[in-house]
Amino acid sequence: YFFFNGDGITERHRKFHRFSHKGDFGRVMLVGGSYGKIGAMLMASAAALRTGSGLVFAHVPKCGVGILQTSIPELMVSPSEFEEEVGGKFSFPGLDALGVGPGMGKGQRAAALLHDILRNFEGPLVLDADALNLLSDNPDWYDLLGENTVLTPHLKEFERLVGPCADHFDRMEKARLFCRNYGCTLILKGANTLITFPDGKQVFNASGSKYMASGGSGDVLTGMVTSFLGQGYEIKNAVLCGVFHHGHAGELASSEKRRGTVATDIIEAIPKSFLHFDVG
Amino acid sequence: YFFFNGDGITERHRKFHRFSHKGDFGRVMLVGGSYGKIGAMLMASAAALRTGSGLVFAHVPKCGVGILQTSIPELMVSPSEFEEEVGGKFSFPGLDALGVGPGMGKGQRAAALLHDILRNFEGPLVLDADALNLLSDNPDWYDLLGENTVLTPHLKEFERLVGPCADHFDRMEKARLFCRNYGCTLILKGANTLITFPDGKQVFNASGSKYMASGGSGDVLTGMVTSFLGQGYEIKNAVLCGVFHHGHAGELASSEKRRGTVATDIIEAIPKSFLHFDVG
Amino acid sequence: YFFFNGDGITERHRKFHRFSHKGDFGRVMLVGGSYGKIGAMLMASAAALRTGSGLVFAHVPKCGVGILQTSIPELMVSPSEFEEEVGGKFSFPGLDALGVGPGMGKGQRAAALLHDILRNFEGPLVLDADALNLLSDNPDWYDLLGENTVLTPHLKEFERLVGPCADHFDRMEKARLFCRNYGCTLILKGANTLITFPDGKQVFNASGSKYMASGGSGDVLTGMVTSFLGQGYEIKNAVLCGVFHHGHAGELASSEKRRGTVATDIIEAIPKSFLHFDVG
Amino acid sequence: YFFFNGDGITERHRKFHRFSHKGDFGRVMLVGGSYGKIGAMLMASAAALRTGSGLVFAHVPKCGVGILQTSIPELMVSPSEFEEEVGGKFSFPGLDALGVGPGMGKGQRAAALLHDILRNFEGPLVLDADALNLLSDNPDWYDLLGENTVLTPHLKEFERLVGPCADHFDRMEKARLFCRNYGCTLILKGANTLITFPDGKQVFNASGSKYMASGGSGDVLTGMVTSFLGQGYEIKNAVLCGVFHHGHAGELASSEKRRGTVATDIIEAIPKSFLHFDVG
């Protein structure tokens, strides 16, 4: 493994030319939210927009439609047929990437939707939060993961997926085995986020700040990685760029706000991080 | 055709004197929105306000009333009689210009309202988004276009209107024929937006940035052109000023935000573009 | 009459000492709003807060409660018993000033409430917008005006109150007669707002900008005058301070935003105007 | 007693190390809100986030859910089972601190919830606003206070708790007796806020500005003290840090906004106060 301090990050980004259009910047969807937990979807969606997606859709329960539209005019909102949770079949053609889980809850309907996505969505897919919790409740779904899947657990979600870990070395080993077994990529969030690729290679991210340890920080990461995937990055670059700029944006935001930093501050700092590393 | 790089843009703007009142700055209405697609109306309406309209009305479905009022206090909201779509008869006297289409959907009720507007509204009229899609579904409505109509399609909407285009020269030719046949003005949005006037003259706009290729950018343009029309600009000047400042505001916004630029950033940059070109 | 250019404005303001509390800064209420026209109440209420009121209440229809609370956390919202309009009896003890009319509509219920206020509220009272329109529909209510009443019509509302005016001199004369007859103060809004006091003295305000001629500008003035009245200013000073700082805040806002200036920009500039004139 | 002017404030703060996570920064809940009075909860919750809490929950009536989620994406919202008030049993395990009262109203259901909290919640507890009013209506609940309880009355709420006070010395004496009797800490808000500890020691806070005397200022303090308690501060330090930074943030905000300062300005200035005193 090695520590990634951003060396060469600029080159990992796609360049866009003068005649790029919305389609080139990608069409992504975030799926999640439940009654009282819509904020997570607000942050993931806003982060995807700030990361550069051309079109961002949010699939949320009906109770979230007005909330999202009031806060983010640029967002296309796809209402669930249910008032308080997402659910049912997945039928959204033409998406370049999908991020599932923020604030989604663990209800049966949400579970059914996740299962449907795992079986049928073939593009790049990010699983976070309750999508991970539902996954660990249904270990027979693990085989539906694959090279197009990125999991972004924090420590507790990770242990639900792979079982209790004795120490940090055990965690690293379990992450490596998990990714090799299921062919997926895994972002284990923490003070030094650990990225594990399907071939077992591991990278610690060096950017970030202790002041990012607050509610919504993870939702922002989900939106960022989903956005880069939708912009056509190969998975390795999408994950490295997402994790690194997330941490760096958090450093920029917290240099002024310290422990008063909130997740929306990180979102607003994303473009500053792009500017800092001369990302086009 | 020629490239318009803003030379003489200041002179194309109306001057307002010290004793101008709300009426002089015009009274415009935006019509559109549907369940889950209210954000487009938020952006068009906010853009019209920032472009200088004295009074901006938004006619939206009931589900959009609270969303618009929460976000834009200056907006007068005219609720549709329907919960999730606009529709019915058009009866709004005293408007100086009308912009129709953002987020409107293609339902029968919306179609009926558009048809009614095309037949009965005699002032300057901007058609965008689903208004264009409905129009291309009803080619017998083309004859209702005229010298007061401005169409703002992107490439796909354009081809729905005029049929598939072989290449860029074909597009230019088809745009010229369309405008000559129907006596209207057409803004074909793209990296270099092409404006075609009723007499067949064509102008490529030189301002803009690839980072404007994201959701809502077109809605902002609709609001800007509608606003200038409502301020009493002749159509040629309204279109040139709208397209040019839209692009220039996008340049200003994206110089700091790069691919993190979102449509509301463009709106906020409109006054900076006015200041840059010393527009009063 | 004379032109007021702000000379001595600082001295017209109340001073507050170190041990002032919420009560000293006053307790005011704005009354108005109707379905689709809640924005006017948002602006009047926000303006009252920015002008310095200790506590601001807004009495609005039920459809406005969520809108106001989402946008202005500092506001205390008093819901009408009706969904789409205010109405009924007035029963709000302990108010230092009351502003009535923004977005209120002209329904029977709103009319009944206004009538009740005119008969029973004894503190300083500002009437604007639909409150003025209702008043001109009921000339027998004119006798309920008095030394505690401030009317803030624009030109059309003024002519509804006093009849058509031949020219500017006629307007001045009719304003003087109206204020002498009914013992009230009148602010005739325009490029140079004309203030008429009960004794017939008249003052033209010299601050302001043509770019303030847009929707909501008048609602902001209503909030400002109501706020100063609630802070315990005598009526003459409240009116002069309200009108002058409103215009000056508009100048400050529009120096950067020009015709892109919207009413909420004026609100945000109020504290800058206080700072500029060293108002404590 | 002595005046606290911030000497040594930096040392009273907890340090957080590089590997801190959300849990270290604490998990707090604010409880309150009622129909028309949701803004108080918005301000208390936002203040808790800006003060550094890792996770902030708000328990509010159903009518407040959308309002809070639209305004504060980082907030986890826990809906009451009732539309217009909180109520019922308290069952929220795992909280590091609890703040009760902002905008809560004095209904029977809210009273039942407060009583349940007083009897069963064992962590640090802040009581404000209507929680104090309910408490003074039920003097037999005083014995449920204790060393983990902080009361934050303004003058009127204080007199409801302890009876009328003849003068300032009487107030100091009654506060000392109250805190000794019930083993709690009390913050008597005013121009120089008086803090009384369970041992009877008293401290006057020297920070603050007369321009903080406006609606919502107290709600901000509630959120700040609750946040520090949840971050694991001992009660004395949480109270001193909360009261001092609240006043100092108000000074920073009002230096620019003067009497136009509103409570959300204080919230936005909290991180600046941390930076000024080099709080990590």
CSV table of N, CA, C and O in Angstrom, one decimal, chain C residues 185-244:
chain,number,residue,atom,x,y,z
C,185,THR,N,-50.1,60.4,7.8
C,185,THR,CA,-48.9,60.6,7.1
C,185,THR,C,-48.9,59.8,5.8
C,185,THR,O,-49.4,58.7,5.8
C,186,LEU,N,-48.4,60.3,4.7
C,186,LEU,CA,-48.5,59.6,3.4
C,186,LEU,C,-47.2,59.6,2.7
C,186,LEU,O,-46.5,60.6,2.6
C,187,ILE,N,-46.8,58.4,2.3
C,187,ILE,CA,-45.5,58.3,1.5
C,187,ILE,C,-45.9,57.9,0.1
C,187,ILE,O,-46.4,56.8,-0.2
C,188,LEU,N,-45.8,58.8,-0.8
C,188,LEU,CA,-46.1,58.6,-2.2
C,188,LEU,C,-44.8,58.1,-2.9
C,188,LEU,O,-43.9,58.9,-3.2
C,189,LYS,N,-44.8,56.8,-3.2
C,189,LYS,CA,-43.5,56.2,-3.7
C,189,LYS,C,-43.3,56.6,-5.2
C,189,LYS,O,-44.2,56.5,-6.0
C,190,GLY,N,-42.1,56.8,-5.5
C,190,GLY,CA,-41.7,57.1,-6.9
C,190,GLY,C,-40.2,57.4,-7.0
C,190,GLY,O,-39.5,57.2,-6.0
C,191,ALA,N,-39.8,57.9,-8.1
C,191,ALA,CA,-38.4,58.2,-8.3
C,191,ALA,C,-37.9,59.1,-7.2
C,191,ALA,O,-36.8,58.9,-6.7
C,192,ASN,N,-38.7,60.2,-7.0
C,192,ASN,CA,-38.4,61.0,-5.7
C,192,ASN,C,-39.6,60.9,-4.9
C,192,ASN,O,-40.6,61.6,-5.1
C,193,THR,N,-39.5,60.0,-3.9
C,193,THR,CA,-40.7,59.7,-3.1
C,193,THR,C,-41.1,61.0,-2.3
C,193,THR,O,-40.2,61.7,-1.8
C,194,LEU,N,-42.4,61.3,-2.3
C,194,LEU,CA,-42.9,62.5,-1.6
C,194,LEU,C,-43.6,62.1,-0.3
C,194,LEU,O,-44.5,61.3,-0.3
C,195,ILE,N,-43.1,62.7,0.8
C,195,ILE,CA,-43.7,62.4,2.1
C,195,ILE,C,-44.5,63.6,2.4
C,195,ILE,O,-44.1,64.8,2.4
C,196,THR,N,-45.8,63.3,2.9
C,196,THR,CA,-46.6,64.4,3.3
C,196,THR,C,-47.1,64.1,4.8
C,196,THR,O,-47.5,63.0,5.1
C,197,PHE,N,-46.9,65.1,5.6
C,197,PHE,CA,-47.2,65.0,7.1
C,197,PHE,C,-48.6,65.5,7.3
C,197,PHE,O,-49.2,66.3,6.5
C,198,PRO,N,-49.1,65.2,8.5
C,198,PRO,CA,-50.5,65.7,8.8
C,198,PRO,C,-50.7,67.2,8.8
C,198,PRO,O,-51.8,67.7,8.5
C,199,ASP,N,-49.6,67.9,9.1
C,199,ASP,CA,-49.7,69.4,9.0
C,199,ASP,C,-49.6,69.9,7.6
C,199,ASP,O,-49.6,71.2,7.4
C,200,GLY,N,-49.4,69.0,6.6
C,200,GLY,CA,-49.4,69.5,5.3
C,200,GLY,C,-48.0,69.7,4.7
C,200,GLY,O,-47.7,70.0,3.6
C,201,LYS,N,-47.0,69.7,5.6
C,201,LYS,CA,-45.6,69.8,5.2
C,201,LYS,C,-45.2,68.7,4.3
C,201,LYS,O,-45.6,67.5,4.5
C,202,GLN,N,-44.4,69.0,3.3
C,202,GLN,CA,-44.0,67.9,2.3
C,202,GLN,C,-42.5,67.9,2.1
C,202,GLN,O,-41.8,68.9,2.1
C,203,VAL,N,-42.0,66.7,2.0
C,203,VAL,CA,-40.6,66.4,1.8
C,203,VAL,C,-40.4,65.5,0.6
C,203,VAL,O,-41.1,64.4,0.6
C,204,PHE,N,-39.5,65.8,-0.3
C,204,PHE,CA,-39.1,64.9,-1.3
C,204,PHE,C,-37.8,64.2,-0.8
C,204,PHE,O,-36.9,64.8,-0.4
C,205,ASN,N,-37.8,62.9,-1.0
C,205,ASN,CA,-36.6,62.1,-0.6
C,205,ASN,C,-35.6,62.1,-1.8
C,205,ASN,O,-36.0,61.9,-3.0
C,206,ALA,N,-34.4,62.3,-1.5
C,206,ALA,CA,-33.4,62.4,-2.6
C,206,ALA,C,-32.6,61.2,-2.8
C,206,ALA,O,-31.9,61.0,-3.8
C,207,SER,N,-32.7,60.2,-1.9
C,207,SER,CA,-31.9,59.0,-2.1
C,207,SER,C,-32.7,58.0,-3.0
C,207,SER,O,-33.9,58.2,-3.2
C,208,GLY,N,-32.0,57.1,-3.5
C,208,GLY,CA,-32.7,56.1,-4.4
C,208,GLY,C,-32.0,55.9,-5.7
C,208,GLY,O,-31.1,56.7,-6.1
C,209,SER,N,-32.5,54.9,-6.4
C,209,SER,CA,-31.9,54.6,-7.7
C,209,SER,C,-33.0,54.0,-8.6
C,209,SER,O,-33.9,53.4,-8.2
C,210,LYS,N,-32.9,54.3,-9.9
C,210,LYS,CA,-33.9,53.8,-10.8
C,210,LYS,C,-34.0,52.3,-10.8
C,210,LYS,O,-35.0,51.7,-11.1
C,211,TYR,N,-32.9,51.6,-10.4
C,211,TYR,CA,-32.9,50.2,-10.4
C,211,TYR,C,-33.7,49.6,-9.2
C,211,TYR,O,-33.8,48.4,-9.1
C,212,MET,N,-34.2,50.4,-8.4
C,212,MET,CA,-35.1,49.9,-7.3
C,212,MET,C,-36.6,49.7,-7.9
C,212,MET,O,-37.4,49.3,-7.1
C,213,ALA,N,-36.8,50.1,-9.1
C,213,ALA,CA,-38.1,50.0,-9.7
C,213,ALA,C,-38.4,48.6,-10.0
C,213,ALA,O,-38.6,48.2,-11.2
C,214,SER,N,-38.5,47.7,-9.0
C,214,SER,CA,-38.8,46.3,-9.3
C,214,SER,C,-39.6,45.7,-8.2
C,214,SER,O,-39.6,46.2,-7.1
C,215,GLY,N,-40.2,44.5,-8.5
C,215,GLY,CA,-41.2,43.9,-7.5
C,215,GLY,C,-40.6,43.7,-6.2
C,215,GLY,O,-39.5,43.1,-6.0
C,216,GLY,N,-41.3,44.1,-5.1
C,216,GLY,CA,-40.9,43.9,-3.8
C,216,GLY,C,-40.2,45.1,-3.1
C,216,GLY,O,-40.1,45.1,-1.9
C,217,SER,N,-39.8,46.0,-3.9
C,217,SER,CA,-39.2,47.2,-3.3
C,217,SER,C,-40.1,47.9,-2.3
C,217,SER,O,-39.6,48.3,-1.3
C,218,GLY,N,-41.3,48.0,-2.7
C,218,GLY,CA,-42.3,48.6,-1.8
C,218,GLY,C,-42.5,47.8,-0.5
C,218,GLY,O,-42.7,48.4,0.6
C,219,ASP,N,-42.5,46.5,-0.6
C,219,ASP,CA,-42.7,45.7,0.6
C,219,ASP,C,-41.5,45.9,1.6
C,219,ASP,O,-41.7,45.9,2.8
C,220,VAL,N,-40.3,46.1,1.0
C,220,VAL,CA,-39.2,46.4,1.9
C,220,VAL,C,-39.4,47.7,2.6
C,220,VAL,O,-39.1,47.7,3.9
C,221,LEU,N,-39.9,48.7,2.0
C,221,LEU,CA,-40.1,50.0,2.6
C,221,LEU,C,-41.1,49.8,3.8
C,221,LEU,O,-41.0,50.3,4.9
C,222,THR,N,-42.2,49.1,3.5
C,222,THR,CA,-43.2,48.8,4.5
C,222,THR,C,-42.6,48.2,5.8
C,222,THR,O,-42.9,48.6,6.9
C,223,GLY,N,-41.7,47.2,5.6
C,223,GLY,CA,-41.1,46.6,6.7
C,223,GLY,C,-40.2,47.5,7.5
C,223,GLY,O,-40.1,47.5,8.7
C,224,MET,N,-39.5,48.4,6.7
C,224,MET,CA,-38.5,49.3,7.4
C,224,MET,C,-39.3,50.4,8.2
C,224,MET,O,-38.9,50.6,9.4
C,225,VAL,N,-40.3,51.0,7.6
C,225,VAL,CA,-41.1,52.0,8.4
C,225,VAL,C,-41.7,51.4,9.6
C,225,VAL,O,-41.7,51.9,10.7
C,226,THR,N,-42.3,50.2,9.4
C,226,THR,CA,-43.0,49.5,10.6
C,226,THR,C,-41.9,49.2,11.7
C,226,THR,O,-42.2,49.4,12.8
C,227,SER,N,-40.7,48.8,11.3
C,227,SER,CA,-39.7,48.5,12.2
C,227,SER,C,-39.3,49.8,13.0
C,227,SER,O,-39.2,49.7,14.3
C,228,PHE,N,-39.1,50.9,12.4
C,228,PHE,CA,-38.7,52.1,13.1
C,228,PHE,C,-39.8,52.6,14.0
C,228,PHE,O,-39.5,53.0,15.2
C,229,LEU,N,-41.0,52.5,13.6
C,229,LEU,CA,-42.2,52.8,14.4
C,229,LEU,C,-42.2,51.9,15.7
C,229,LEU,O,-42.4,52.4,16.8
C,230,GLY,N,-41.9,50.7,15.5
C,230,GLY,CA,-41.9,49.7,16.6
C,230,GLY,C,-40.7,50.0,17.5
C,230,GLY,O,-40.8,49.6,18.7
C,231,GLN,N,-39.7,50.6,17.0
C,231,GLN,CA,-38.5,50.9,17.9
C,231,GLN,C,-38.7,52.2,18.7
C,231,GLN,O,-37.8,52.6,19.4
C,232,GLY,N,-39.9,52.7,18.6
C,232,GLY,CA,-40.3,53.9,19.4
C,232,GLY,C,-40.0,55.2,18.8
C,232,GLY,O,-40.0,56.2,19.5
C,233,TYR,N,-39.7,55.3,17.5
C,233,TYR,CA,-39.4,56.5,16.8
C,233,TYR,C,-40.8,57.3,16.7
C,233,TYR,O,-41.8,56.7,16.5
C,234,GLU,N,-40.7,58.6,16.9
C,234,GLU,CA,-41.9,59.4,16.5
C,234,GLU,C,-42.1,59.2,15.0
C,234,GLU,O,-41.2,58.9,14.3
C,235,ILE,N,-43.4,59.4,14.6
C,235,ILE,CA,-43.8,59.0,13.3
C,235,ILE,C,-42.9,59.8,12.2
C,235,ILE,O,-42.4,59.2,11.3
C,236,LYS,N,-42.7,61.1,12.4
C,236,LYS,CA,-41.9,61.8,11.5
C,236,LYS,C,-40.5,61.2,11.3
C,236,LYS,O,-40.1,61.0,10.1
C,237,ASN,N,-39.9,60.9,12.3
C,237,ASN,CA,-38.5,60.3,12.2
C,237,ASN,C,-38.6,58.9,11.6
C,237,ASN,O,-37.7,58.5,10.8
C,238,ALA,N,-39.5,58.1,12.0
C,238,ALA,CA,-39.6,56.7,11.5
C,238,ALA,C,-39.8,56.8,10.0
C,238,ALA,O,-39.2,56.0,9.2
C,239,VAL,N,-40.6,57.7,9.5
C,239,VAL,CA,-40.9,57.8,8.1
C,239,VAL,C,-39.6,58.4,7.3
C,239,VAL,O,-39.2,57.8,6.3
C,240,LEU,N,-39.1,59.4,7.9
C,240,LEU,CA,-37.9,59.9,7.2
C,240,LEU,C,-36.7,58.9,7.2
C,240,LEU,O,-36.1,58.7,6.2
C,241,CYS,N,-36.5,58.3,8.3
C,241,CYS,CA,-35.4,57.3,8.4
C,241,CYS,C,-35.7,56.1,7.4
C,241,CYS,O,-34.9,55.6,6.7
C,242,GLY,N,-37.0,55.6,7.5
C,242,GLY,CA,-37.4,54.5,6.6
C,242,GLY,C,-37.2,54.8,5.1
C,242,GLY,O,-36.5,54.1,4.4
C,243,VAL,N,-37.7,55.9,4.7
C,243,VAL,CA,-37.7,56.3,3.3
C,243,VAL,C,-36.2,56.6,2.9
C,243,VAL,O,-35.8,56.1,1.8
C,244,PHE,N,-35.5,57.3,3.7
C,244,PHE,CA,-34.2,57.7,3.3
C,244,PHE,C,-33.2,56.4,3.2
C,244,PHE,O,-32.5,56.2,2.2
